[in-house]
Amino acid sequence: MKICCEKVLAKRNPLTIGNELVVERCQSGSGNNNAAAVIAALQVLANLLPGCKDAQDQLRDSGGLAIVLSNCFTDFNNPFAREWALVCIRNACEGNSLNQAYIESLQPEKKLY
């Protein structure tokens, strides 16, 4: 059963709890429960984005695209987060030239390794 993203967005912003991004809130915790929460948040976002330009734009406008991109690295404590982040980015960019241009415009800020 596919949920119409316009109805979800009209009810409540699915990317935030209050003024806090869901993925950002999940990243602030620690332990295995945190890993499961990050994966759950990324799964929700990844499944909300396909074919829904409003949700794709809202992810970019809320700063969520950068947060999802920050999960596109290998974390041995949370290996599936990277995979779901990649699915989320693919779905956010599918048919959305503004999201594609946003990602193309990004520059590395610091070296991680």
PDB file of C-alpha atoms in Angstrom:
ATOM      1  CA  MET A   1       0.000   0.000   0.000  1.00  0.00           C
ATOM      2  CA  LYS A   2       1.530   3.303  -1.118  1.00  0.00           C
ATOM      3  CA  ILE A   3       0.847   6.383   0.986  1.00  0.00           C
ATOM      4  CA  CYS A   4       0.293   9.594  -0.913  1.00  0.00           C
ATOM      5  CA  CYS A   5       3.078  11.936   0.181  1.00  0.00           C
ATOM      6  CA  GLU A   6       0.876  15.038  -0.117  1.00  0.00           C
ATOM      7  CA  LYS A   7      -1.406  13.689   2.619  1.00  0.00           C
ATOM      8  CA  VAL A   8       1.553  12.814   4.837  1.00  0.00           C
ATOM      9  CA  LEU A   9       3.154  16.225   4.313  1.00  0.00           C
ATOM     10  CA  ALA A  10      -0.136  18.032   4.910  1.00  0.00           C
ATOM     11  CA  LYS A  11      -0.661  16.206   8.215  1.00  0.00           C
ATOM     12  CA  ARG A  12       2.811  16.700   9.580  1.00  0.00           C
ATOM     13  CA  ASN A  13       6.316  17.222   8.360  1.00  0.00           C
ATOM     14  CA  PRO A  14       7.625  13.611   8.336  1.00  0.00           C
ATOM     15  CA  LEU A  15      11.229  14.776   8.434  1.00  0.00           C
ATOM     16  CA  THR A  16      11.036  16.612  11.736  1.00  0.00           C
ATOM     17  CA  ILE A  17      10.035  16.149  15.342  1.00  0.00           C
ATOM     18  CA  GLY A  18       9.309  19.648  16.503  1.00  0.00           C
ATOM     19  CA  ASN A  19      12.065  21.624  14.793  1.00  0.00           C
ATOM     20  CA  GLU A  20      14.571  18.768  14.858  1.00  0.00           C
ATOM     21  CA  LEU A  21      15.316  16.568  11.855  1.00  0.00           C
ATOM     22  CA  VAL A  22      14.561  12.902  12.509  1.00  0.00           C
ATOM     23  CA  VAL A  23      17.924  11.624  11.244  1.00  0.00           C
ATOM     24  CA  GLU A  24      19.806  14.343  13.132  1.00  0.00           C
ATOM     25  CA  ARG A  25      18.007  13.398  16.352  1.00  0.00           C
ATOM     26  CA  CYS A  26      18.852   9.723  15.826  1.00  0.00           C
ATOM     27  CA  GLN A  27      22.531  10.538  15.316  1.00  0.00           C
ATOM     28  CA  SER A  28      22.807  12.286  18.676  1.00  0.00           C
ATOM     29  CA  GLY A  29      22.218   9.123  20.744  1.00  0.00           C
ATOM     30  CA  SER A  30      24.537   6.207  21.347  1.00  0.00           C
ATOM     31  CA  GLY A  31      24.557   2.413  21.344  1.00  0.00           C
ATOM     32  CA  ASN A  32      22.682  -0.198  19.327  1.00  0.00           C
ATOM     33  CA  ASN A  33      19.309   1.484  19.826  1.00  0.00           C
ATOM     34  CA  ASN A  34      20.758   4.543  18.110  1.00  0.00           C
ATOM     35  CA  ALA A  35      21.896   2.426  15.139  1.00  0.00           C
ATOM     36  CA  ALA A  36      18.416   0.961  14.773  1.00  0.00           C
ATOM     37  CA  ALA A  37      16.855   4.421  15.008  1.00  0.00           C
ATOM     38  CA  VAL A  38      19.114   5.823  12.278  1.00  0.00           C
ATOM     39  CA  ILE A  39      18.265   2.900   9.994  1.00  0.00           C
ATOM     40  CA  ALA A  40      14.542   3.287  10.726  1.00  0.00           C
ATOM     41  CA  ALA A  41      14.631   7.016   9.954  1.00  0.00           C
ATOM     42  CA  LEU A  42      16.535   6.427   6.709  1.00  0.00           C
ATOM     43  CA  GLN A  43      14.094   3.654   5.709  1.00  0.00           C
ATOM     44  CA  VAL A  44      11.114   5.978   6.237  1.00  0.00           C
ATOM     45  CA  LEU A  45      12.757   8.746   4.197  1.00  0.00           C
ATOM     46  CA  ALA A  46      13.871   6.373   1.429  1.00  0.00           C
ATOM     47  CA  ASN A  47      10.355   4.985   1.063  1.00  0.00           C
ATOM     48  CA  LEU A  48       8.645   8.382   1.218  1.00  0.00           C
ATOM     49  CA  LEU A  49      10.726   9.996  -1.552  1.00  0.00           C
ATOM     50  CA  PRO A  50      10.157   7.985  -4.776  1.00  0.00           C
ATOM     51  CA  GLY A  51       7.930   9.916  -7.153  1.00  0.00           C
ATOM     52  CA  CYS A  52       7.065  12.571  -4.573  1.00  0.00           C
ATOM     53  CA  LYS A  53       8.611  15.893  -5.591  1.00  0.00           C
ATOM     54  CA  ASP A  54       7.190  17.668  -2.529  1.00  0.00           C
ATOM     55  CA  ALA A  55       8.970  15.286  -0.160  1.00  0.00           C
ATOM     56  CA  GLN A  56      12.170  15.443  -2.226  1.00  0.00           C
ATOM     57  CA  ASP A  57      12.138  19.257  -2.136  1.00  0.00           C
ATOM     58  CA  GLN A  58      11.311  19.360   1.551  1.00  0.00           C
ATOM     59  CA  LEU A  59      14.249  17.066   2.325  1.00  0.00           C
ATOM     60  CA  ARG A  60      16.591  19.478   0.511  1.00  0.00           C
ATOM     61  CA  ASP A  61      15.002  22.657   1.926  1.00  0.00           C
ATOM     62  CA  SER A  62      15.130  21.381   5.514  1.00  0.00           C
ATOM     63  CA  GLY A  63      18.826  20.509   5.283  1.00  0.00           C
ATOM     64  CA  GLY A  64      18.057  16.812   5.426  1.00  0.00           C
ATOM     65  CA  LEU A  65      19.831  15.995   2.177  1.00  0.00           C
ATOM     66  CA  ALA A  66      23.193  16.956   3.697  1.00  0.00           C
ATOM     67  CA  ILE A  67      22.432  14.913   6.815  1.00  0.00           C
ATOM     68  CA  VAL A  68      21.524  11.856   4.750  1.00  0.00           C
ATOM     69  CA  LEU A  69      24.713  12.317   2.720  1.00  0.00           C
ATOM     70  CA  SER A  70      26.679  12.314   5.971  1.00  0.00           C
ATOM     71  CA  ASN A  71      25.557   8.699   6.475  1.00  0.00           C
ATOM     72  CA  CYS A  72      27.097   7.560   3.161  1.00  0.00           C
ATOM     73  CA  PHE A  73      30.246   6.184   4.758  1.00  0.00           C
ATOM     74  CA  THR A  74      31.084   2.764   6.112  1.00  0.00           C
ATOM     75  CA  ASP A  75      30.253   2.555   9.806  1.00  0.00           C
ATOM     76  CA  PHE A  76      31.183  -0.865  11.137  1.00  0.00           C
ATOM     77  CA  ASN A  77      28.880  -0.303  14.136  1.00  0.00           C
ATOM     78  CA  ASN A  78      25.942   0.427  11.831  1.00  0.00           C
ATOM     79  CA  PRO A  79      26.657  -1.172   8.424  1.00  0.00           C
ATOM     80  CA  PHE A  80      23.162  -0.891   6.947  1.00  0.00           C
ATOM     81  CA  ALA A  81      22.902   2.868   7.539  1.00  0.00           C
ATOM     82  CA  ARG A  82      25.143   3.488   4.517  1.00  0.00           C
ATOM     83  CA  GLU A  83      23.009   1.268   2.294  1.00  0.00           C
ATOM     84  CA  TRP A  84      19.765   2.968   3.316  1.00  0.00           C
ATOM     85  CA  ALA A  85      21.372   6.402   2.960  1.00  0.00           C
ATOM     86  CA  LEU A  86      22.372   5.544  -0.616  1.00  0.00           C
ATOM     87  CA  VAL A  87      18.830   4.378  -1.408  1.00  0.00           C
ATOM     88  CA  CYS A  88      17.502   7.571   0.138  1.00  0.00           C
ATOM     89  CA  ILE A  89      19.852   9.751  -1.967  1.00  0.00           C
ATOM     90  CA  ARG A  90      18.924   7.844  -5.129  1.00  0.00           C
ATOM     91  CA  ASN A  91      15.218   8.341  -4.408  1.00  0.00           C
ATOM     92  CA  ALA A  92      15.707  12.010  -3.491  1.00  0.00           C
ATOM     93  CA  CYS A  93      17.502  12.698  -6.802  1.00  0.00           C
ATOM     94  CA  GLU A  94      15.249  10.634  -9.060  1.00  0.00           C
ATOM     95  CA  GLY A  95      13.552  13.124 -11.375  1.00  0.00           C
ATOM     96  CA  ASN A  96      14.609  16.095  -9.238  1.00  0.00           C
ATOM     97  CA  SER A  97      17.191  18.288 -10.961  1.00  0.00           C
ATOM     98  CA  LEU A  98      17.375  20.704  -8.003  1.00  0.00           C
ATOM     99  CA  ASN A  99      18.513  17.918  -5.657  1.00  0.00           C
ATOM    100  CA  GLN A 100      20.992  16.701  -8.264  1.00  0.00           C
ATOM    101  CA  ALA A 101      22.389  20.231  -8.675  1.00  0.00           C
ATOM    102  CA  TYR A 102      22.595  20.662  -4.892  1.00  0.00           C
ATOM    103  CA  ILE A 103      24.694  17.510  -4.524  1.00  0.00           C
ATOM    104  CA  GLU A 104      26.902  18.447  -7.488  1.00  0.00           C
ATOM    105  CA  SER A 105      27.584  21.842  -5.885  1.00  0.00           C
ATOM    106  CA  LEU A 106      28.857  20.360  -2.606  1.00  0.00           C
ATOM    107  CA  GLN A 107      32.546  20.538  -1.784  1.00  0.00           C
ATOM    108  CA  PRO A 108      34.386  18.362   0.763  1.00  0.00           C
ATOM    109  CA  GLU A 109      34.799  20.102   4.117  1.00  0.00           C
ATOM    110  CA  LYS A 110      37.384  17.888   5.769  1.00  0.00           C
ATOM    111  CA  LYS A 111      39.210  14.634   5.255  1.00  0.00           C
ATOM    112  CA  LEU A 112      37.777  11.814   7.356  1.00  0.00           C
ATOM    113  CA  TYR A 113      40.651   9.313   7.017  1.00  0.00           C
TER     114      TYR A 113
END
